Amino acid sequence: MSLHETFGQPLLTFPDAEKSPLSIRAKALVFVDPRSRQLREELEQLAPRSLPVLIRGETGSGKELLARHIHRASDRGGLFVSVNCGAISPTYADAELFGYAAGAHSSSASSRAGWFGSANGGTLYLDEIGDLPLPIQIKLLAALENHEVTRVGAQQPSPVDVRLVAATSIDLAQAVAVGKFNERLYHYLSEGRLDLPALRERVGDILSLAEYFLGIYSQRLSLPVPLISEAAQQVLERHSWPGNTRELENVIHFALLVSSGDEILPEHLNLPDSTNPLTQIEQQVEQLLAFARPGQLSELQRLLERLSQRVSQAPR
Ligand SMILES: Nc1ncnc2c1ncn2[C@@H]1O[C@H](COP(=O)(O)OP(=O)(O)OP(=O)(O)O)[C@@H](O)[C@H]1O
Ligand SMILES: [Mg+2]
């Protein structure tokens, strides 16, 4: 992994990105905001150690990209194996994760290593680890602590050396409190913790990421790289990005396709223009509607009625 300067900003890149089977998007990590720089320092300290890491962050904030960088920076020779725990069927979770021995069930003529075995010598990335069934959580902890795993139907455990990086978008401490997550596994994972702030909390990354995605998509589509107008920059920086970096990437891709080619304007972004006071009021009303308690709704209704009276009396 090396540090380059792109768009005047530091950029971490994979040295062999061109050979990598990863998508074009996963080749660099834009970290400009002071909070992201701090995170990068934490990442660099944690990566070379074999500690497990728990990444906490909202959806689309870049957890998997971070995990891939941890693997790269750790110099572990094995594979980076990425598994979405929410997508594993609870019935087959044991076999999928830990593998099975030949003849373990009627259809298994040969054995299978499972995700855990495939990550031997490398890194196993478990996305949304909170979705793992409780019995599997216990087996996972035992495999990590004892460095061995027993495949479904096997008589003997096999040795494994796996570094675990797990991710969650929910509060696992709360899941522990309500008995949905194993407390010992939680403490084991918490040894190395990385909190990835939501994009709206690291506004300093937004324009660099936008320029980075513009560069990537322009190159991919063989288009000239347009500039981002001052007004569009403001819209980007003021948006709250509930879908985080993935949402920004999609917005920029779309803007590139609908712009005339030399400049991205606010109307190309397809986002609410939050520099417009009416949009701000609309967003606040939406928030109030989403979070207000019943008593507050009648207060809101009273305010809106006053506003509507004033508007109807105002000179046009
Ligand atoms: N710092 C960054 N620099 C460059 N690209 C980024 C950065 N963070 C995220 N991305 C890009 O944003 C997209 C979403 O990132 P990623 O898939 O890692 O998020 P995630 O947190 O794992 O999402 P989910 O919660 O849906 O699993 C990817 O295309 C990724 O390459
Ligand atoms: Mg992910």
PDB file of C-alpha atoms and ligand atoms in Angstrom, residues 11 23-31 36 57-68 84 125 127-128 167 169 196 202 205 209 212-213 217 243-247 249, ligand 1:
ATOM      1  CA  LEU A  11      -4.599   8.924  -1.409  1.00  0.00           C
ATOM      2  CA  SER A  23     -13.905  -3.639  -8.758  1.00  0.00           C
ATOM      3  CA  ILE A  24     -12.365  -0.432 -10.084  1.00  0.00           C
ATOM      4  CA  ARG A  25     -13.829   1.352  -7.082  1.00  0.00           C
ATOM      5  CA  ALA A  26     -11.850  -0.500  -4.493  1.00  0.00           C
ATOM      6  CA  LYS A  27      -8.430   0.675  -5.638  1.00  0.00           C
ATOM      7  CA  ALA A  28      -7.931   3.625  -3.355  1.00  0.00           C
ATOM      8  CA  LEU A  29      -8.979   5.068  -0.085  1.00  0.00           C
ATOM      9  CA  VAL A  30      -9.616   8.811  -0.004  1.00  0.00           C
ATOM     10  CA  PHE A  31      -8.887  10.103   3.490  1.00  0.00           C
ATOM     11  CA  SER A  36     -10.360  10.236   8.453  1.00  0.00           C
ATOM     12  CA  GLY A  57     -20.018   2.331  10.517  1.00  0.00           C
ATOM     13  CA  GLU A  58     -23.229   3.145   8.715  1.00  0.00           C
ATOM     14  CA  THR A  59     -24.211   1.453   5.488  1.00  0.00           C
ATOM     15  CA  GLY A  60     -22.130   2.483   2.475  1.00  0.00           C
ATOM     16  CA  SER A  61     -19.515   4.270   4.584  1.00  0.00           C
ATOM     17  CA  GLY A  62     -16.588   2.177   3.317  1.00  0.00           C
ATOM     18  CA  LYS A  63     -16.235  -0.608   5.890  1.00  0.00           C
ATOM     19  CA  GLU A  64     -15.247  -3.277   3.369  1.00  0.00           C
ATOM     20  CA  LEU A  65     -12.745  -1.010   1.674  1.00  0.00           C
ATOM     21  CA  LEU A  66     -11.182  -0.343   5.079  1.00  0.00           C
ATOM     22  CA  ALA A  67     -11.057  -4.078   5.803  1.00  0.00           C
ATOM     23  CA  ARG A  68      -9.287  -4.729   2.473  1.00  0.00           C
ATOM     24  CA  ASN A  84     -21.979 -11.104   4.331  1.00  0.00           C
ATOM     25  CA  TYR A 125     -14.078 -10.326   6.680  1.00  0.00           C
ATOM     26  CA  ASP A 127     -19.883  -8.123   7.285  1.00  0.00           C
ATOM     27  CA  GLU A 128     -22.868  -7.536   9.594  1.00  0.00           C
ATOM     28  CA  ALA A 167     -18.108  -5.092  10.540  1.00  0.00           C
ATOM     29  CA  SER A 169     -23.815  -1.108  11.319  1.00  0.00           C
ATOM     30  CA  LEU A 196     -15.771   4.851  10.664  1.00  0.00           C
ATOM     31  CA  ARG A 202     -16.275  14.099   7.745  1.00  0.00           C
ATOM     32  CA  ASP A 205     -13.723  14.092   2.480  1.00  0.00           C
ATOM     33  CA  LEU A 209     -14.208  11.757  -2.930  1.00  0.00           C
ATOM     34  CA  TYR A 212     -11.934  10.937  -7.164  1.00  0.00           C
ATOM     35  CA  PHE A 213     -15.152   9.282  -8.408  1.00  0.00           C
ATOM     36  CA  TYR A 217     -15.912   7.242 -14.013  1.00  0.00           C
ATOM     37  CA  GLY A 243     -26.299   6.356   2.043  1.00  0.00           C
ATOM     38  CA  ASN A 244     -22.768   7.664   2.740  1.00  0.00           C
ATOM     39  CA  THR A 245     -19.930   7.202   0.234  1.00  0.00           C
ATOM     40  CA  ARG A 246     -21.883   4.733  -1.899  1.00  0.00           C
ATOM     41  CA  GLU A 247     -24.616   7.353  -2.353  1.00  0.00           C
ATOM     42  CA  GLU A 249     -20.458   7.630  -5.804  1.00  0.00           C
TER      43      GLU A 249
HETATM   44  N1  LIG B   1     -12.543   6.407   1.522  1.00  0.00           N
HETATM   45  C1  LIG B   1     -12.958   5.939   0.340  1.00  0.00           C
HETATM   46  N2  LIG B   1     -12.252   6.197  -0.769  1.00  0.00           N
HETATM   47  C2  LIG B   1     -12.656   5.748  -1.975  1.00  0.00           C
HETATM   48  N3  LIG B   1     -13.766   5.027  -2.180  1.00  0.00           N
HETATM   49  C3  LIG B   1     -14.508   4.737  -1.108  1.00  0.00           C
HETATM   50  C4  LIG B   1     -14.154   5.180   0.216  1.00  0.00           C
HETATM   51  N4  LIG B   1     -15.076   4.739   1.094  1.00  0.00           N
HETATM   52  C5  LIG B   1     -15.977   4.053   0.371  1.00  0.00           C
HETATM   53  N5  LIG B   1     -15.642   4.038  -0.942  1.00  0.00           N
HETATM   54  C6  LIG B   1     -16.419   3.391  -2.010  1.00  0.00           C
HETATM   55  O1  LIG B   1     -17.793   3.481  -1.615  1.00  0.00           O
HETATM   56  C7  LIG B   1     -18.489   2.275  -1.904  1.00  0.00           C
HETATM   57  C8  LIG B   1     -19.057   1.682  -0.607  1.00  0.00           C
HETATM   58  O2  LIG B   1     -17.990   1.224   0.203  1.00  0.00           O
HETATM   59  P1  LIG B   1     -18.056  -0.195   0.966  1.00  0.00           P
HETATM   60  O3  LIG B   1     -18.698  -1.240   0.132  1.00  0.00           O
HETATM   61  O4  LIG B   1     -16.683  -0.476   1.495  1.00  0.00           O
HETATM   62  O5  LIG B   1     -19.053   0.245   2.160  1.00  0.00           O
HETATM   63  P2  LIG B   1     -19.680  -0.650   3.322  1.00  0.00           P
HETATM   64  O6  LIG B   1     -19.621   0.186   4.561  1.00  0.00           O
HETATM   65  O7  LIG B   1     -19.013  -1.982   3.361  1.00  0.00           O
HETATM   66  O8  LIG B   1     -21.188  -0.781   2.830  1.00  0.00           O
HETATM   67  P3  LIG B   1     -22.347  -1.775   3.389  1.00  0.00           P
HETATM   68  O9  LIG B   1     -22.714  -1.255   4.748  1.00  0.00           O
HETATM   69  O10 LIG B   1     -23.450  -1.613   2.410  1.00  0.00           O
HETATM   70  O11 LIG B   1     -21.759  -3.153   3.419  1.00  0.00           O
HETATM   71  C9  LIG B   1     -17.495   1.339  -2.583  1.00  0.00           C
HETATM   72  O12 LIG B   1     -17.609   1.480  -3.984  1.00  0.00           O
HETATM   73  C10 LIG B   1     -16.153   1.884  -2.091  1.00  0.00           C
HETATM   74  O13 LIG B   1     -15.121   1.581  -3.010  1.00  0.00           O
END
